[in-house]
Backbone as JSON Lines, residues from 0, in Angstrom:
{"i":0,"aa":"M","n":[67.12,82.79,132.98],"ca":[66.21,81.93,134.0],"c":[64.51,83.02,133.64]}
{"i":1,"aa":"N","n":[64.23,83.65,132.83],"ca":[62.76,83.77,132.3],"c":[62.31,82.84,130.94]}
{"i":2,"aa":"K","n":[62.84,81.71,131.5],"ca":[62.08,80.92,129.91],"c":[60.77,81.01,130.36]}
{"i":3,"aa":"P","n":[60.13,80.97,129.31],"ca":[58.26,80.74,129.18],"c":[57.96,79.93,129.46]}
{"i":4,"aa":"L","n":[57.04,79.22,130.22],"ca":[56.21,78.35,130.92],"c":[55.92,77.07,129.33]}
{"i":5,"aa":"P","n":[55.98,75.82,129.64],"ca":[56.03,74.76,128.54],"c":[54.72,74.99,127.74]}
{"i":6,"aa":"S","n":[54.43,75.19,126.72],"ca":[52.84,75.03,126.17],"c":[52.63,73.9,126.26]}
{"i":7,"aa":"L","n":[51.4,73.27,125.72],"ca":[50.36,72.27,125.84],"c":[51.81,71.53,124.62]}
{"i":8,"aa":"D","n":[51.89,71.86,123.0],"ca":[52.57,71.45,122.45],"c":[54.39,71.13,122.79]}
{"i":9,"aa":"D","n":[54.97,72.33,123.42],"ca":[55.96,71.51,124.0],"c":[56.13,70.34,124.94]}
{"i":10,"aa":"W","n":[55.19,70.41,125.47],"ca":[55.01,69.33,126.64],"c":[54.86,68.1,126.11]}
{"i":11,"aa":"N","n":[53.56,67.78,125.07],"ca":[53.37,66.86,124.38],"c":[55.04,66.23,123.1]}
{"i":12,"aa":"F","n":[55.82,67.57,122.79],"ca":[56.75,66.76,121.89],"c":[57.81,66.13,122.63]}
{"i":13,"aa":"M","n":[57.72,66.86,124.06],"ca":[59.01,66.12,125.14],"c":[57.98,64.69,125.31]}
{"i":14,"aa":"R","n":[57.26,64.63,125.72],"ca":[56.66,63.44,125.36],"c":[56.62,62.33,124.05]}
{"i":15,"aa":"R","n":[56.33,63.05,123.26],"ca":[56.63,62.32,121.84],"c":[58.05,61.49,121.17]}
{"i":16,"aa":"T","n":[58.93,62.56,122.14],"ca":[60.35,62.31,121.86],"c":[61.21,60.95,122.92]}
{"i":17,"aa":"Y","n":[60.42,61.25,123.69],"ca":[60.76,60.14,125.35],"c":[60.09,58.91,124.49]}
{"i":18,"aa":"T","n":[59.03,58.3,124.29],"ca":[58.46,57.65,123.41],"c":[58.9,56.74,122.64]}
{"i":19,"aa":"Q","n":[59.27,57.84,121.36],"ca":[60.14,57.01,119.57],"c":[61.66,56.86,120.64]}
{"i":20,"aa":"I","n":[62.13,57.85,121.58],"ca":[63.66,57.31,121.69],"c":[63.81,56.37,122.94]}
{"i":21,"aa":"V","n":[63.23,56.38,124.08],"ca":[63.32,55.92,124.99],"c":[62.39,54.91,125.52]}
{"i":22,"aa":"D","n":[60.95,54.4,124.81],"ca":[59.94,53.73,125.71],"c":[58.98,53.65,124.88]}
{"i":23,"aa":"N","n":[58.42,53.24,123.65],"ca":[57.79,52.87,123.36],"c":[56.25,52.0,123.55]}
{"i":24,"aa":"T","n":[56.56,51.2,124.79],"ca":[55.15,50.44,125.27],"c":[54.91,51.47,126.11]}
{"i":25,"aa":"I","n":[55.22,52.6,126.38],"ca":[54.81,53.04,127.54],"c":[53.38,53.33,127.27]}
{"i":26,"aa":"K","n":[52.22,53.41,128.06],"ca":[51.48,53.93,128.27],"c":[50.96,55.35,127.72]}
{"i":27,"aa":"P","n":[50.28,55.53,126.86],"ca":[49.71,56.41,126.06],"c":[49.5,57.33,127.06]}
{"i":28,"aa":"W","n":[50.14,58.8,127.36],"ca":[49.69,59.56,127.83],"c":[48.31,60.33,127.87]}
{"i":29,"aa":"N","n":[47.98,60.24,126.25],"ca":[46.58,61.06,126.23],"c":[45.51,59.98,126.79]}
{"i":30,"aa":"D","n":[45.62,59.05,127.35],"ca":[44.79,58.52,128.21],"c":[44.02,59.4,129.37]}
{"i":31,"aa":"D","n":[45.32,59.84,129.86],"ca":[44.94,61.13,130.81],"c":[44.58,62.23,130.54]}
{"i":32,"aa":"L","n":[43.34,62.5,130.99],"ca":[42.25,63.79,130.5],"c":[42.24,65.25,130.97]}
{"i":33,"aa":"I","n":[43.79,65.04,132.12],"ca":[44.05,66.07,132.26],"c":[45.52,66.57,131.4]}
{"i":34,"aa":"P","n":[45.69,67.7,130.63],"ca":[46.6,67.82,129.65],"c":[47.8,68.44,130.56]}
{"i":35,"aa":"P","n":[48.8,67.62,129.74],"ca":[50.47,68.55,131.13],"c":[50.25,69.83,131.71]}
{"i":36,"aa":"T","n":[49.72,70.62,130.63],"ca":[49.87,71.95,131.14],"c":[49.02,72.51,133.14]}
{"i":37,"aa":"L","n":[48.02,71.27,132.75],"ca":[47.43,71.72,134.02],"c":[48.04,70.06,134.82]}
{"i":38,"aa":"G","n":[48.96,69.31,134.18],"ca":[50.08,68.37,135.43],"c":[49.27,67.08,135.05]}
{"i":39,"aa":"Y","n":[48.4,66.01,135.37],"ca":[48.12,64.85,135.46],"c":[47.35,64.71,136.34]}
{"i":40,"aa":"S","n":[45.94,63.7,136.15],"ca":[45.3,62.91,137.37],"c":[45.69,62.52,138.23]}
{"i":41,"aa":"I","n":[46.21,63.15,139.53],"ca":[46.24,62.8,140.54],"c":[45.54,61.7,140.89]}
{"i":42,"aa":"V","n":[44.55,60.9,140.93],"ca":[44.41,60.02,141.01],"c":[44.09,59.38,139.77]}
{"i":43,"aa":"P","n":[44.59,58.05,139.37],"ca":[44.49,57.17,137.5],"c":[42.88,57.36,137.26]}
{"i":44,"aa":"G","n":[42.49,57.86,136.31],"ca":[41.02,57.36,136.01],"c":[40.01,58.73,136.09]}
{"i":45,"aa":"V","n":[40.75,59.79,137.61],"ca":[39.5,60.53,137.86],"c":[40.38,62.03,137.34]}
{"i":46,"aa":"P","n":[39.8,62.27,136.55],"ca":[40.19,64.0,135.46],"c":[40.04,65.03,137.12]}
{"i":47,"aa":"V","n":[40.99,65.0,137.62],"ca":[41.34,65.89,138.43],"c":[42.52,66.32,138.83]}
{"i":48,"aa":"P","n":[42.94,67.16,138.7],"ca":[44.76,67.64,138.52],"c":[45.03,68.12,139.86]}
{"i":49,"aa":"P","n":[46.18,68.01,139.94],"ca":[47.14,68.06,141.46],"c":[46.69,69.77,142.31]}
{"i":50,"aa":"P","n":[46.99,69.81,142.54],"ca":[46.78,71.29,144.07],"c":[46.9,72.34,143.17]}
{"i":51,"aa":"Y","n":[47.78,72.57,141.72],"ca":[48.84,73.46,142.13],"c":[48.99,74.13,140.37]}
{"i":52,"aa":"Y","n":[48.75,75.0,140.28],"ca":[49.49,75.09,138.4],"c":[50.49,76.43,138.31]}
{"i":53,"aa":"A","n":[51.31,75.92,137.47],"ca":[52.3,76.97,137.16],"c":[52.16,78.22,136.44]}
{"i":54,"aa":"K","n":[53.25,78.9,137.31],"ca":[53.25,80.42,136.48],"c":[54.99,80.68,136.69]}
{"i":55,"aa":"L","n":[55.28,81.84,136.5],"ca":[56.59,82.5,136.64],"c":[57.26,82.96,137.97]}
{"i":56,"aa":"S","n":[57.29,82.83,139.04],"ca":[58.18,82.65,140.1],"c":[59.3,83.35,139.96]}
{"i":57,"aa":"P","n":[58.99,84.65,140.75],"ca":[59.89,86.13,140.96],"c":[61.39,85.36,141.68]}
{"i":58,"aa":"G","n":[62.72,86.08,140.51],"ca":[63.86,85.26,141.4],"c":[63.79,83.57,140.99]}
{"i":59,"aa":"K","n":[62.65,82.94,140.64],"ca":[63.62,81.72,140.32],"c":[63.01,81.17,138.74]}
{"i":60,"aa":"G","n":[62.27,81.91,138.03],"ca":[62.2,81.12,137.04],"c":[60.71,80.93,136.93]}
{"i":61,"aa":"R","n":[60.51,79.49,135.95],"ca":[59.24,78.47,136.18],"c":[58.71,78.06,137.89]}
{"i":62,"aa":"G","n":[58.04,78.39,138.52],"ca":[57.65,77.31,139.64],"c":[55.8,76.62,139.75]}
{"i":63,"aa":"L","n":[55.74,76.25,140.18],"ca":[54.3,75.58,141.06],"c":[53.42,76.28,142.34]}
{"i":64,"aa":"F","n":[52.23,76.97,141.98],"ca":[51.3,77.92,143.1],"c":[50.51,76.98,143.34]}
{"i":65,"aa":"A","n":[50.28,77.16,144.88],"ca":[48.72,76.01,145.54],"c":[47.35,77.18,144.42]}
{"i":66,"aa":"S","n":[46.32,76.1,143.97],"ca":[45.38,76.41,143.2],"c":[44.27,76.73,144.36]}
{"i":67,"aa":"R","n":[44.83,76.31,145.46],"ca":[43.46,76.5,147.02],"c":[44.14,75.95,147.83]}
{"i":68,"aa":"Y","n":[43.49,76.45,148.52],"ca":[44.23,75.8,150.25],"c":[44.35,74.21,150.38]}
{"i":69,"aa":"I","n":[45.84,74.18,150.74],"ca":[46.48,72.63,151.34],"c":[46.1,72.38,152.84]}
{"i":70,"aa":"K","n":[45.5,71.74,152.95],"ca":[45.86,71.71,154.64],"c":[47.09,70.51,154.99]}
{"i":71,"aa":"E","n":[47.58,70.93,155.75],"ca":[48.97,69.98,156.6],"c":[49.01,68.45,156.19]}
{"i":72,"aa":"G","n":[50.08,67.92,155.88],"ca":[49.75,66.57,155.64],"c":[48.4,65.55,154.53]}
{"i":73,"aa":"E","n":[48.26,66.93,153.17],"ca":[47.85,66.43,152.13],"c":[48.74,66.08,151.68]}
{"i":74,"aa":"L","n":[48.03,65.07,150.02],"ca":[49.13,64.82,149.37],"c":[48.91,65.78,147.98]}
{"i":75,"aa":"V","n":[50.21,66.29,147.76],"ca":[50.24,67.65,147.1],"c":[50.59,67.2,145.66]}
{"i":76,"aa":"H","n":[51.34,66.06,145.29],"ca":[51.93,65.57,144.32],"c":[52.56,63.7,144.45]}
{"i":77,"aa":"D","n":[51.87,62.86,143.66],"ca":[52.09,62.02,143.25],"c":[53.09,61.5,141.91]}
{"i":78,"aa":"G","n":[54.59,61.28,142.36],"ca":[55.64,61.12,141.35],"c":[55.05,59.65,140.49]}
{"i":79,"aa":"T","n":[54.41,58.88,142.02],"ca":[54.06,57.44,141.22],"c":[53.33,57.33,139.86]}
{"i":80,"aa":"V","n":[52.64,58.25,139.88],"ca":[51.69,58.98,139.12],"c":[52.12,59.03,138.13]}
{"i":81,"aa":"S","n":[52.84,60.52,137.86],"ca":[53.08,60.82,136.8],"c":[55.04,60.21,136.36]}
{"i":82,"aa":"D","n":[55.37,60.31,137.44],"ca":[56.95,60.58,137.33],"c":[57.04,59.29,136.26]}
{"i":83,"aa":"I","n":[58.44,59.58,135.04],"ca":[59.27,58.69,134.33],"c":[60.5,57.97,135.02]}
{"i":84,"aa":"I","n":[60.34,56.59,134.55],"ca":[61.8,56.04,134.77],"c":[62.37,55.35,133.77]}
{"i":85,"aa":"F","n":[63.71,56.45,133.63],"ca":[64.43,55.87,132.57],"c":[64.9,54.73,132.91]}
{"i":86,"aa":"P","n":[65.27,53.36,131.76],"ca":[65.96,52.44,132.17],"c":[67.16,52.35,132.26]}
{"i":87,"aa":"N","n":[68.04,53.51,132.05],"ca":[69.22,53.43,131.89],"c":[69.83,55.02,131.41]}
{"i":88,"aa":"A","n":[71.09,55.13,132.01],"ca":[71.88,56.63,131.48],"c":[72.17,56.61,130.56]}
{"i":89,"aa":"M","n":[72.29,55.96,129.26],"ca":[72.54,55.49,127.95],"c":[70.66,56.02,127.36]}
{"i":90,"aa":"K","n":[69.82,55.19,127.8],"ca":[68.39,55.56,127.29],"c":[68.24,57.77,127.47]}
{"i":91,"aa":"F","n":[68.92,57.98,128.66],"ca":[68.56,58.79,129.07],"c":[69.46,60.26,128.4]}
{"i":92,"aa":"R","n":[70.51,59.65,127.91],"ca":[71.82,60.4,126.84],"c":[70.86,61.04,125.39]}
{"i":93,"aa":"Q","n":[70.12,59.81,125.14],"ca":[70.03,59.56,123.99],"c":[68.79,60.53,123.67]}
{"i":94,"aa":"F","n":[67.68,60.57,125.13],"ca":[66.68,61.39,124.92],"c":[67.0,62.69,125.25]}
{"i":95,"aa":"V","n":[68.09,63.08,125.73],"ca":[68.71,64.56,125.56],"c":[69.03,64.96,124.59]}
{"i":96,"aa":"F","n":[70.26,64.23,123.95],"ca":[70.65,64.73,122.61],"c":[69.93,64.86,121.5]}
{"i":97,"aa":"S","n":[68.73,64.07,121.43],"ca":[67.85,64.23,120.34],"c":[66.55,65.15,121.13]}
{"i":98,"aa":"L","n":[66.44,66.27,122.0],"ca":[65.82,67.49,121.56],"c":[66.56,68.27,121.42]}
{"i":99,"aa":"P","n":[65.85,69.5,120.79],"ca":[66.53,70.87,120.36],"c":[67.1,71.28,122.25]}
{"i":100,"aa":"R","n":[67.84,72.82,121.4],"ca":[68.66,72.52,122.94],"c":[67.71,73.3,124.01]}
{"i":101,"aa":"D","n":[67.12,73.9,123.76],"ca":[66.43,74.27,124.91],"c":[65.48,73.27,125.74]}
{"i":102,"aa":"F","n":[64.91,72.33,125.11],"ca":[64.37,71.3,125.25],"c":[65.33,71.06,126.7]}
{"i":103,"aa":"A","n":[66.26,70.82,125.38],"ca":[67.39,69.18,126.44],"c":[68.39,69.98,127.58]}
{"i":104,"aa":"C","n":[68.33,71.59,127.93],"ca":[68.29,72.04,129.07],"c":[67.17,71.9,130.09]}
{"i":105,"aa":"D","n":[66.19,71.8,129.23],"ca":[64.75,71.77,130.53],"c":[65.06,70.55,131.02]}
{"i":106,"aa":"A","n":[65.36,69.3,129.97],"ca":[65.58,68.04,130.66],"c":[66.7,67.72,131.34]}
{"i":107,"aa":"A","n":[67.3,68.51,131.44],"ca":[68.54,68.51,132.19],"c":[68.32,69.21,133.6]}
{"i":108,"aa":"E","n":[67.38,70.41,133.3],"ca":[67.35,70.3,134.87],"c":[66.15,69.99,135.87]}
{"i":109,"aa":"W","n":[65.29,69.19,134.69],"ca":[64.21,68.27,135.91],"c":[64.48,66.75,136.05]}
{"i":110,"aa":"V","n":[65.36,66.29,135.49],"ca":[66.34,64.94,136.07],"c":[66.63,64.6,137.47]}
{"i":111,"aa":"W","n":[66.12,63.91,137.99],"ca":[66.59,63.58,139.46],"c":[67.41,62.19,139.61]}
{"i":112,"aa":"M","n":[67.52,62.05,140.45],"ca":[67.99,60.05,140.71],"c":[67.18,59.75,142.01]}
{"i":113,"aa":"Q","n":[66.79,58.8,142.25],"ca":[66.25,58.3,143.22],"c":[65.92,56.95,143.38]}
{"i":114,"aa":"P","n":[66.24,56.28,144.62],"ca":[65.46,54.68,144.64],"c":[63.81,55.01,144.48]}
{"i":115,"aa":"L","n":[63.58,53.39,144.17],"ca":[62.08,53.44,144.45],"c":[61.54,52.49,145.5]}
{"i":116,"aa":"E","n":[62.45,52.18,146.02],"ca":[62.07,51.87,147.17],"c":[63.58,51.24,148.69]}
{"i":117,"aa":"K","n":[63.34,51.2,149.25],"ca":[64.31,51.35,150.96],"c":[65.68,50.54,150.52]}
{"i":118,"aa":"G","n":[66.81,50.71,150.19],"ca":[68.15,50.02,149.89],"c":[67.75,49.91,148.65]}
{"i":119,"aa":"G","n":[66.93,50.4,147.95],"ca":[67.14,49.75,146.27],"c":[68.2,50.33,145.58]}
{"i":120,"aa":"D","n":[67.71,50.05,144.42],"ca":[69.03,50.85,143.43],"c":[68.54,52.21,142.57]}
{"i":121,"aa":"Y","n":[69.63,53.23,142.58],"ca":[68.9,54.42,141.74],"c":[68.56,54.1,140.94]}
{"i":122,"aa":"H","n":[67.79,55.38,140.52],"ca":[67.31,55.7,138.84],"c":[66.97,56.76,138.65]}
{"i":123,"aa":"L","n":[67.11,57.34,137.41],"ca":[66.81,58.7,136.6],"c":[65.46,58.24,136.61]}
{"i":124,"aa":"L","n":[64.89,59.65,137.18],"ca":[63.29,60.5,136.57],"c":[63.16,61.32,135.89]}
{"i":125,"aa":"I","n":[62.19,61.62,135.45],"ca":[61.88,63.18,135.37],"c":[60.08,63.2,135.06]}
{"i":126,"aa":"G","n":[59.69,64.48,135.4],"ca":[58.42,64.74,134.95],"c":[58.14,65.22,133.82]}
{"i":127,"aa":"I","n":[57.23,64.92,133.14],"ca":[57.27,65.28,131.61],"c":[55.69,66.0,131.7]}
{"i":128,"aa":"N","n":[55.6,66.81,132.58],"ca":[54.23,67.87,132.84],"c":[54.58,68.6,133.76]}
{"i":129,"aa":"I","n":[53.74,69.97,134.84],"ca":[54.11,70.93,135.04],"c":[54.88,70.85,136.56]}
{"i":130,"aa":"S","n":[54.69,69.39,136.86],"ca":[55.28,68.94,138.41],"c":[56.8,69.47,137.96]}
{"i":131,"aa":"A","n":[57.37,69.41,136.62],"ca":[58.6,68.96,136.8],"c":[59.01,71.02,137.45]}
{"i":132,"aa":"L","n":[58.44,71.66,137.12],"ca":[58.51,72.98,137.37],"c":[58.67,73.26,139.16]}
{"i":133,"aa":"M","n":[58.14,72.25,139.55],"ca":[58.54,72.89,141.46],"c":[59.87,73.17,141.17]}
{"i":134,"aa":"N","n":[59.94,74.11,142.5],"ca":[61.43,75.22,142.7],"c":[61.54,74.16,144.44]}
{"i":135,"aa":"S","n":[62.56,74.33,144.8],"ca":[63.23,74.16,146.22],"c":[63.17,75.22,146.48]}
{"i":136,"aa":"G","n":[62.87,75.05,147.93],"ca":[63.51,76.57,149.24],"c":[64.27,76.58,149.93]}
{"i":137,"aa":"G","n":[64.04,77.47,150.58],"ca":[65.53,78.27,151.19],"c":[66.13,78.94,150.5]}
{"i":138,"aa":"K","n":[67.1,79.17,151.59],"ca":[68.47,79.84,151.5],"c":[69.49,79.38,150.64]}
{"i":139,"aa":"D","n":[69.63,78.26,150.79],"ca":[70.31,77.08,149.77],"c":[69.74,76.48,148.63]}
{"i":140,"aa":"W","n":[69.6,77.71,147.97],"ca":[68.71,77.7,146.86],"c":[68.15,78.63,146.19]}
{"i":141,"aa":"H","n":[69.46,79.83,146.39],"ca":[69.04,81.06,146.21],"c":[68.08,81.54,146.66]}
{"i":142,"aa":"D","n":[66.93,81.54,147.44],"ca":[65.71,82.28,147.44],"c":[66.06,83.13,148.56]}
{"i":143,"aa":"E","n":[66.88,84.31,148.21],"ca":[66.75,85.82,148.93],"c":[65.29,85.78,150.01]}
{"i":144,"aa":"E","n":[64.41,85.46,149.73],"ca":[63.26,85.61,150.81],"c":[63.51,84.6,151.53]}
{"i":145,"aa":"G","n":[64.01,83.3,151.47],"ca":[64.23,82.8,152.82],"c":[62.93,81.86,153.11]}
{"i":146,"aa":"K","n":[61.63,81.77,151.59],"ca":[60.87,80.86,151.67],"c":[61.16,79.4,152.29]}
{"i":147,"aa":"T","n":[60.38,79.05,153.14],"ca":[60.26,78.21,153.59],"c":[59.68,76.79,152.25]}
{"i":148,"aa":"V","n":[60.85,75.54,152.45],"ca":[60.03,74.14,152.12],"c":[58.49,73.63,152.37]}
{"i":149,"aa":"N","n":[57.71,73.82,151.61],"ca":[56.15,73.39,152.39],"c":[55.89,71.37,151.51]}
{"i":150,"aa":"T","n":[56.46,70.97,151.16],"ca":[56.07,69.97,150.21],"c":[57.11,69.19,149.92]}
{"i":151,"aa":"V","n":[57.35,67.8,150.96],"ca":[58.2,66.62,150.74],"c":[58.07,65.52,150.6]}
{"i":152,"aa":"P","n":[57.72,63.92,149.83],"ca":[58.26,63.12,150.38],"c":[57.87,62.73,151.59]}
{"i":153,"aa":"E","n":[57.91,61.87,152.11],"ca":[57.77,61.34,153.37],"c":[59.45,60.3,153.8]}
{"i":154,"aa":"S","n":[60.22,59.86,152.5],"ca":[62.12,59.78,152.88],"c":[62.47,60.19,151.21]}
{"i":155,"aa":"G","n":[64.27,59.26,151.23],"ca":[64.48,59.78,149.92],"c":[64.27,58.67,148.85]}
{"i":156,"aa":"Y","n":[63.18,57.76,149.08],"ca":[62.45,56.82,147.83],"c":[61.49,56.66,147.98]}
{"i":157,"aa":"E","n":[60.46,57.58,148.4],"ca":[59.21,57.61,147.87],"c":[58.96,59.43,147.03]}
{"i":158,"aa":"G","n":[57.66,58.95,146.24],"ca":[57.28,59.45,145.48],"c":[56.2,60.6,145.37]}
{"i":159,"aa":"K","n":[55.66,60.22,146.72],"ca":[54.43,61.39,147.07],"c":[55.38,62.16,147.4]}
{"i":160,"aa":"F","n":[54.41,63.36,147.29],"ca":[54.91,64.44,148.19],"c":[53.4,64.91,148.59]}
{"i":161,"aa":"Y","n":[54.08,65.58,150.03],"ca":[52.92,66.17,151.27],"c":[53.57,67.75,151.91]}
{"i":162,"aa":"A","n":[51.92,68.33,151.72],"ca":[52.55,69.45,152.68],"c":[52.83,69.19,154.18]}
{"i":163,"aa":"T","n":[54.03,69.99,154.45],"ca":[54.05,69.87,155.37],"c":[53.61,71.09,156.49]}
{"i":164,"aa":"R","n":[53.01,71.81,155.66],"ca":[52.29,72.9,156.59],"c":[50.98,73.1,156.21]}
{"i":165,"aa":"D","n":[50.56,73.95,156.16],"ca":[49.2,74.23,155.73],"c":[49.82,75.65,154.75]}
{"i":166,"aa":"I","n":[49.67,75.23,153.27],"ca":[49.41,76.48,152.32],"c":[48.49,76.79,151.53]}
{"i":167,"aa":"Q","n":[48.7,78.6,151.82],"ca":[47.27,79.12,151.32],"c":[47.64,79.03,149.33]}
{"i":168,"aa":"E","n":[46.02,79.6,149.48],"ca":[46.19,79.34,147.95],"c":[47.25,81.0,147.03]}
{"i":169,"aa":"G","n":[47.58,80.08,145.92],"ca":[48.81,81.26,145.72],"c":[49.87,81.42,146.05]}
{"i":170,"aa":"E","n":[50.1,80.92,147.3],"ca":[51.38,80.65,147.85],"c":[52.5,79.18,146.67]}
{"i":171,"aa":"E","n":[53.58,79.75,146.62],"ca":[54.54,79.12,146.23],"c":[54.59,77.39,146.43]}
{"i":172,"aa":"I","n":[54.85,76.4,145.87],"ca":[55.01,75.22,146.21],"c":[56.25,74.51,146.35]}
{"i":173,"aa":"L","n":[57.17,74.7,147.73],"ca":[58.36,74.23,147.33],"c":[58.75,73.09,148.02]}
{"i":174,"aa":"T","n":[59.94,72.51,147.8],"ca":[60.19,71.55,148.18],"c":[61.72,71.19,148.35]}
{"i":175,"aa":"D","n":[62.42,69.87,148.89],"ca":[63.73,70.14,148.77],"c":[64.29,69.52,148.29]}
{"i":176,"aa":"Y","n":[64.91,70.12,147.06],"ca":[65.92,69.27,146.53],"c":[66.88,68.37,146.71]}
{"i":177,"aa":"D","n":[67.63,68.54,147.88],"ca":[68.48,67.65,148.97],"c":[67.9,66.19,149.14]}
{"i":178,"aa":"V","n":[66.19,66.38,149.21],"ca":[65.72,64.96,149.8],"c":[65.89,63.78,149.06]}
{"i":179,"aa":"Y","n":[66.5,64.04,147.85],"ca":[66.84,62.53,147.29],"c":[68.39,62.93,146.99]}
{"i":180,"aa":"Y","n":[68.89,61.77,147.78],"ca":[70.61,61.97,147.37],"c":[71.35,61.76,146.51]}
{"i":181,"aa":"T","n":[72.3,62.84,146.09],"ca":[72.47,63.01,144.34],"c":[74.1,62.62,143.82]}
{"i":182,"aa":"K","n":[74.06,61.71,143.69],"ca":[75.37,61.07,143.26],"c":[75.44,60.54,141.5]}
{"i":183,"aa":"W","n":[75.58,61.13,140.79],"ca":[75.27,60.74,139.19],"c":[76.43,59.78,138.78]}
{"i":184,"aa":"S","n":[77.25,59.37,139.59],"ca":[78.06,58.1,138.86],"c":[76.9,56.43,139.93]}
{"i":185,"aa":"L","n":[76.19,56.81,140.67],"ca":[75.34,55.77,141.25],"c":[74.15,55.55,139.35]}
{"i":186,"aa":"V","n":[74.11,56.31,138.62],"ca":[73.6,55.84,137.37],"c":[73.41,56.22,136.36]}
{"i":187,"aa":"G","n":[74.71,55.9,135.96],"ca":[76.01,55.59,135.33],"c":[76.24,57.2,134.65]}
{"i":188,"aa":"L","n":[76.04,58.31,135.47],"ca":[76.48,59.62,134.45],"c":[77.19,60.36,135.4]}
{"i":189,"aa":"G","n":[77.89,61.16,135.03],"ca":[79.18,62.04,135.59],"c":[80.12,60.85,136.01]}
């Protein structure tokens, strides 16, 4: 459970692999002045990262923590800017099987499925930056301290995550993994 935080070289390796295996037409990540170790430019073209940083989370492994006070209702993560959509399950499989074992395990942990619009088809998505390290809160997710969820999207098809309450600087950013319905057969897996 105590895997190290991915380095800049690790993130860049995964991104190059995605570009080579899945989609070589994707806009180059190096256009973003924010390195994946700090997230991404939460507003495209403005080199300001999201309000969190990565570090080890007691009992959870890697996690995200507030880099400053975050006000209730504030945008915490914008997946519409940073998340990558796999075109199909075969491309996801090719990506995972092309990675070294440790990276493949990470990719398998970081992928999720969601529709991109109300009533839309389900897609496989992944974050290839520190946003992928966001943990889920509550006892259902082996959180013995019962830390509560403090960041969720407005619906099961939205990619923007908002603070559900004020979050203090240094507090772990926790979402609810169950906000996105999961039935892998809907995306060609399982």
